[in-house]
XYZ file of C-alpha atoms in Angstrom:
403
model
C -14.577 17.721 -4.455
C -17.654 15.743 -5.459
C -20.197 14.239 -3.104
C -18.792 10.808 -3.789
C -15.368 11.629 -2.899
C -16.423 13.507 0.193
C -18.505 10.545 1.323
C -15.488 8.196 0.706
C -13.386 10.532 2.863
C -15.899 10.643 5.660
C -16.200 6.777 5.569
C -12.494 6.331 5.786
C -12.280 8.649 8.820
C -15.338 6.893 10.404
C -13.596 3.469 9.936
C -10.270 4.656 11.503
C -12.175 6.161 14.548
C -14.361 3.128 14.911
C -11.335 0.766 15.018
C -9.459 2.930 17.620
C -12.644 2.986 19.786
C -12.931 -0.770 19.424
C -9.373 -1.338 20.288
C -9.625 1.043 23.299
C -12.778 -0.830 24.401
C -10.907 -4.211 24.267
C -7.983 -2.807 26.215
C -10.275 -1.547 28.852
C -12.131 -4.798 29.183
C -8.892 -6.724 29.652
C -7.622 -4.356 32.204
C -10.934 -4.533 34.228
C -10.721 -8.270 33.991
C -7.206 -8.275 35.223
C -8.244 -6.023 38.210
C -11.202 -8.236 39.042
C -9.020 -11.244 38.986
C -6.549 -9.852 41.420
C -9.095 -9.021 44.246
C -11.809 -11.722 43.755
C -11.622 -14.858 45.926
C -13.868 -17.736 47.119
C -14.869 -18.905 50.552
C -11.930 -19.404 52.890
C -9.539 -18.233 50.184
C -7.213 -15.366 49.974
C -7.384 -13.109 46.839
C -4.470 -13.415 44.379
C -3.218 -10.096 45.401
C -1.676 -11.709 48.414
C 0.579 -13.977 46.293
C 3.805 -12.933 44.850
C 3.285 -15.324 41.869
C 0.010 -13.537 41.145
C 1.977 -10.318 40.923
C 4.395 -11.864 38.442
C 1.416 -13.114 36.369
C -0.217 -9.646 36.530
C 3.065 -8.083 35.285
C 3.137 -10.614 32.428
C -0.656 -9.974 31.747
C 0.074 -6.229 31.467
C 3.034 -6.913 29.162
C 0.853 -8.995 26.914
C -1.786 -6.471 26.761
C 0.839 -3.759 25.937
C 2.017 -5.971 23.058
C -1.513 -6.315 21.790
C -1.987 -2.420 21.974
C 1.225 -1.544 20.176
C 1.262 -4.339 17.568
C 1.754 -3.466 13.989
C 2.732 -5.489 10.984
C 6.663 -6.030 11.315
C 6.667 -6.432 15.031
C 6.016 -10.057 15.204
C 9.120 -10.613 17.526
C 7.080 -8.852 20.285
C 4.383 -11.693 19.963
C 7.241 -14.233 20.453
C 8.467 -12.196 23.574
C 4.783 -12.118 24.951
C 4.385 -16.009 24.336
C 7.785 -16.640 26.073
C 6.922 -14.540 29.015
C 3.449 -16.105 29.478
C 4.931 -19.634 29.303
C 7.439 -18.835 31.899
C 4.930 -17.365 34.208
C 2.595 -20.196 33.919
C 5.304 -22.840 34.474
C 6.327 -20.821 37.589
C 2.810 -20.863 38.838
C 2.610 -24.610 38.329
C 6.001 -25.322 40.109
C 5.289 -23.073 43.102
C 1.675 -23.716 43.745
C 0.593 -21.624 46.770
C -2.924 -22.801 46.781
C -4.220 -19.444 45.732
C -6.193 -19.066 42.499
C -3.793 -17.480 39.986
C -4.375 -14.659 37.470
C -4.638 -15.461 33.896
C -7.984 -14.718 32.137
C -7.000 -11.247 30.773
C -3.543 -12.717 29.729
C -5.429 -15.576 27.987
C -7.745 -13.345 26.004
C -4.832 -10.890 25.007
C -2.766 -13.850 23.835
C -5.780 -15.112 21.794
C -5.787 -11.853 19.931
C -2.093 -11.983 19.378
C -2.506 -15.538 18.007
C -4.692 -14.061 15.287
C -1.872 -11.794 14.238
C 0.705 -14.510 14.444
C -1.328 -16.676 11.943
C -2.062 -13.759 9.658
C 1.458 -12.999 9.390
C 2.397 -16.652 9.285
C 5.559 -16.308 7.108
C 6.983 -13.070 8.690
C 10.104 -12.920 10.738
C 11.125 -14.476 13.142
C 9.191 -17.548 11.682
C 6.150 -19.720 11.873
C 7.139 -21.118 15.260
C 5.826 -17.940 16.944
C 2.222 -19.122 16.283
C 2.869 -22.500 17.761
C 4.545 -20.874 20.887
C 1.542 -18.544 21.279
C -0.845 -21.527 20.913
C 1.028 -23.412 23.533
C 0.896 -20.492 25.996
C -2.836 -20.162 25.460
C -3.370 -23.894 26.145
C -1.072 -24.047 29.180
C -2.964 -21.107 30.850
C -6.163 -22.642 30.278
C -5.199 -25.973 31.740
C -3.473 -24.381 34.570
C -6.413 -22.179 35.608
C -8.899 -25.014 35.376
C -6.793 -27.789 37.089
C -6.049 -25.521 40.052
C -9.593 -26.218 41.317
C -9.063 -29.974 41.260
C -12.086 -30.611 39.197
C -11.256 -33.190 36.615
C -14.374 -32.889 34.508
C -14.259 -28.994 34.624
C -10.682 -29.182 33.580
C -11.443 -31.363 30.564
C -14.338 -29.358 29.537
C -12.364 -26.117 30.042
C -9.475 -27.521 28.033
C -11.819 -28.330 25.159
C -13.363 -24.840 25.186
C -9.898 -23.274 25.231
C -8.904 -25.463 22.186
C -12.071 -24.416 20.450
C -11.410 -20.771 21.103
C -7.874 -21.100 19.849
C -9.013 -22.950 16.743
C -11.529 -20.143 16.004
C -8.782 -17.555 16.243
C -6.432 -19.642 14.025
C -9.236 -20.071 11.508
C -10.031 -16.237 11.527
C -6.199 -15.459 11.154
C -5.869 -17.869 8.236
C -8.937 -16.195 6.539
C -7.203 -12.823 6.954
C -4.085 -14.360 5.485
C -6.007 -15.666 2.492
C -7.386 -12.178 1.855
C -3.855 -10.793 1.955
C -2.794 -13.438 -0.616
C -5.690 -12.688 -2.843
C -4.876 -9.012 -2.822
C -1.242 -9.932 -3.882
C -2.543 -12.200 -6.569
C -4.929 -9.510 -7.847
C -2.100 -7.004 -7.986
C 0.049 -9.527 -9.980
C -2.927 -10.121 -12.414
C -3.403 -6.331 -12.958
C 0.329 -5.917 -13.667
C 0.307 -8.892 -15.956
C -2.706 -7.435 -17.922
C -0.981 -4.044 -18.243
C 2.191 -5.606 -19.522
C 0.082 -7.434 -22.220
C -1.490 -4.147 -23.066
C 1.946 -2.653 -23.602
C 2.778 -5.513 -25.837
C -0.140 -4.767 -28.084
C 0.742 -1.098 -28.216
C 4.345 -2.006 -29.301
C 3.018 -2.318 -32.785
C 1.786 1.259 -33.044
C 5.268 2.660 -31.971
C 7.310 0.571 -34.216
C 4.818 1.052 -37.152
C 5.206 4.810 -36.741
C 8.948 4.586 -37.156
C 8.765 2.073 -39.968
C 6.195 4.221 -41.870
C 8.606 7.085 -41.575
C 11.270 4.857 -43.271
C 8.954 3.924 -46.052
C 7.993 7.574 -46.670
C 11.718 8.490 -46.830
C 12.474 5.750 -49.221
C 9.537 6.679 -51.631
C 10.450 10.299 -51.400
C 14.072 9.565 -52.405
C 12.795 7.646 -55.438
C 10.822 10.589 -56.884
C 13.014 13.537 -55.892
C 16.608 14.630 -56.448
C 17.452 14.062 -52.933
C 21.159 13.231 -52.152
C 21.202 9.391 -51.868
C 23.507 9.612 -48.876
C 21.260 11.988 -47.088
C 18.290 9.737 -47.907
C 20.042 6.712 -46.615
C 21.174 8.625 -43.458
C 17.540 9.652 -42.850
C 16.345 6.054 -43.181
C 19.214 4.769 -40.943
C 18.072 7.400 -38.193
C 14.528 6.238 -38.510
C 15.604 2.652 -38.219
C 17.732 3.316 -35.211
C 14.845 5.154 -33.518
C 12.458 2.205 -34.115
C 15.052 -0.192 -32.666
C 15.516 1.941 -29.680
C 11.749 2.283 -29.090
C 11.448 -1.443 -29.260
C 14.259 -1.948 -26.827
C 12.782 0.228 -24.331
C 9.403 -1.443 -24.485
C 11.009 -4.961 -24.266
C 12.861 -3.796 -21.229
C 9.640 -2.690 -19.561
C 8.068 -6.037 -20.378
C 10.765 -7.896 -18.653
C 10.485 -5.944 -15.477
C 8.396 -8.359 -13.590
C 8.475 -6.441 -10.378
C 8.226 -2.975 -11.723
C 6.232 -0.797 -9.319
C 5.515 1.793 -11.655
C 2.941 -0.044 -13.853
C 1.928 0.712 -17.417
C -1.428 1.706 -18.676
C -2.981 1.876 -21.999
C -1.412 4.709 -24.113
C -2.660 7.955 -25.086
C -1.640 11.088 -27.010
C -1.889 14.784 -26.890
C -5.269 14.860 -28.637
C -6.667 12.605 -25.866
C -5.709 15.007 -23.137
C -8.533 17.396 -23.936
C -11.011 14.528 -23.702
C -9.437 13.520 -20.435
C -9.865 17.001 -19.001
C -13.445 17.224 -20.230
C -14.476 14.019 -18.540
C -12.816 15.285 -15.323
C -14.743 18.493 -15.517
C -18.059 16.704 -15.802
C -17.551 15.423 -12.184
C -18.036 19.002 -10.906
C -14.672 20.643 -10.983
C -13.912 23.729 -13.247
C -11.158 22.129 -15.335
C -9.733 23.731 -18.404
C -7.121 22.617 -20.876
C -4.622 24.426 -23.295
C -2.290 22.604 -25.773
C 0.052 24.626 -27.872
C -0.861 24.326 -31.556
C 2.788 24.217 -32.565
C 3.187 20.747 -30.746
C 0.748 19.007 -33.246
C 2.629 16.441 -35.147
C 5.897 17.514 -33.652
C 6.032 15.079 -30.609
C 7.158 11.520 -30.796
C 4.389 8.950 -29.884
C 6.216 7.813 -26.746
C 6.488 11.442 -25.586
C 2.837 12.053 -26.226
C 1.857 8.915 -24.339
C 3.911 10.063 -21.449
C 2.495 13.577 -21.405
C -1.029 11.903 -21.298
C -0.008 9.712 -18.411
C 1.203 12.734 -16.541
C -2.078 14.535 -16.850
C -4.127 11.575 -15.984
C -2.115 10.716 -12.782
C -2.229 14.391 -11.785
C -5.974 14.623 -12.259
C -6.381 11.385 -10.271
C -4.343 12.865 -7.394
C -6.442 15.998 -7.363
C -9.596 14.000 -7.119
C -8.120 11.836 -4.229
C -6.086 14.305 -2.225
C -6.894 17.990 -2.992
C -9.528 19.001 -0.541
C -11.922 21.639 -1.678
C -10.298 22.013 -5.288
C -12.722 23.903 -7.347
C -10.407 24.871 -10.240
C -7.790 22.843 -12.261
C -5.715 24.217 -15.031
C -3.940 21.859 -17.507
C -1.278 23.346 -19.892
C 0.820 21.473 -22.531
C 3.154 24.182 -23.971
C 6.394 24.240 -25.940
C 9.532 24.739 -23.821
C 12.373 25.904 -25.922
C 12.954 24.455 -29.382
C 13.285 20.738 -28.414
C 11.014 20.314 -25.355
C 7.592 20.744 -23.993
C 6.184 21.189 -20.471
C 3.074 19.517 -19.027
C 1.603 21.220 -15.940
C -1.533 20.492 -13.823
C -2.340 23.063 -11.154
C -5.149 23.065 -8.598
C -6.430 25.403 -5.889
C -7.264 22.693 -3.234
C -5.770 22.141 0.215
C -3.391 19.227 0.696
C -4.612 16.528 3.294
C -2.997 16.223 6.642
C 0.265 14.365 6.398
C 1.020 15.381 2.761
C 4.556 16.706 2.779
C 5.824 19.736 1.049
C 8.980 19.867 -1.192
C 10.011 18.221 -4.375
C 8.903 14.812 -5.527
C 11.915 13.068 -3.879
C 10.852 14.250 -0.462
C 6.942 14.447 -1.012
C 6.173 11.129 0.438
C 4.187 10.525 -2.801
C 2.545 7.237 -3.406
C 3.344 4.600 -5.888
C 1.338 6.500 -8.639
C 3.916 9.507 -8.594
C 6.843 7.266 -8.048
C 5.845 5.150 -11.110
C 5.156 8.367 -13.101
C 8.668 9.674 -12.132
C 10.285 6.530 -13.442
C 8.390 6.684 -16.675
C 9.242 10.355 -17.294
C 12.895 9.568 -16.502
C 12.878 6.746 -18.957
C 12.130 9.125 -21.822
C 14.734 11.725 -20.686
C 12.311 14.099 -18.877
C 12.002 15.491 -15.464
C 9.086 15.513 -13.065
C 8.219 17.666 -10.043
C 5.260 17.692 -7.703
C 5.009 20.364 -5.077
C 2.788 22.806 -3.297
C 2.343 26.254 -5.006
C 3.137 29.449 -3.158
C -0.213 30.876 -3.810
C -1.904 27.648 -2.691
C -2.734 24.509 -4.217
C -0.655 21.784 -5.797
C 1.212 21.503 -8.979
C 2.436 18.438 -10.929
C 4.609 19.401 -13.880
C 6.949 17.581 -16.156
C 9.511 18.674 -18.764
C 9.753 16.209 -21.704
C 11.866 16.349 -24.867
C 9.858 16.379 -28.149
C 11.942 13.360 -29.422
C 13.455 10.530 -27.653
C 17.087 11.239 -27.000
C 19.578 8.658 -28.653
C 21.251 8.180 -25.171
C 18.042 7.015 -23.538
């Protein structure tokens, strides 16, 4: 693994640890704030620990803090539950005022953090009303805490500060939401560019088959070939061209295809691909069977190139300590070929073993599997018994008529 990839992996681990420590620090601060609230009191006042309402508010505060700690995208309903519990506890405090300062600062801060998630995941279930409910809970706590001291000016000022804090959280949440939207738009733009690239490459595939038809027609004119055989050959080349075009048009129409399409390559470009990979510090070698030269359909050659490129990308990203990579493109039987990429690296933690269907592979291998299946081939990605990882694909040399 190169110094750049090692530095990237270390940076990723550092960011994860930093975020966990930050969240743990926030949770600790909230719990300390809650504990201080329960036992602090002014002159001639009892601490909130003597009030049953304060205990209810403490339970709600702990629940809100718990929701913040365990929140992940897709758990927005828990934010709604936390907001509802907070509203109920605050209204209970306002109705049954016992003359004792309540508990709510830690709850207020935790709800503010949940407000950020509610705004960021604005359109997620159960709906946008969760953000409004959480904002109402934040405002109500701020007003209740400040009005309990009967200081009108302090209440107004505190209400304004609370509104400003909530506005800041909403703005930050909206900013994060805009980043998510920008990322989605960028992905769509990349997909659109890839589809346009495929449209440009369609000419090469169709031209290959049409050129074959022209050659067959010219040969029939200057030789004693049986006309029926010549017409049959021309018909077969024409059907192959139509099938090739049909497959490409199908891919172009798949707006939401997750596999993606990249600029096409061929068998001769695989050696260049491996050579560029070896320049980055890994011992990478390549062997391509000579008998495959000129005997593989352009679509199959492009798929083989894609298999090697995706496998080498995964080696660079996931194979820890890989120092040797072997790429082999060999004939397999009379009508097929096998592409294999093997490394001696160690898989990262969490990388499952087993075939591709159970490997937990990312979208790269998923899309690659779809592309291999589309031309009548089979893909497998699995650990090797002697160590390392293998990505291999069996491909036909020509596109089957049934595909």
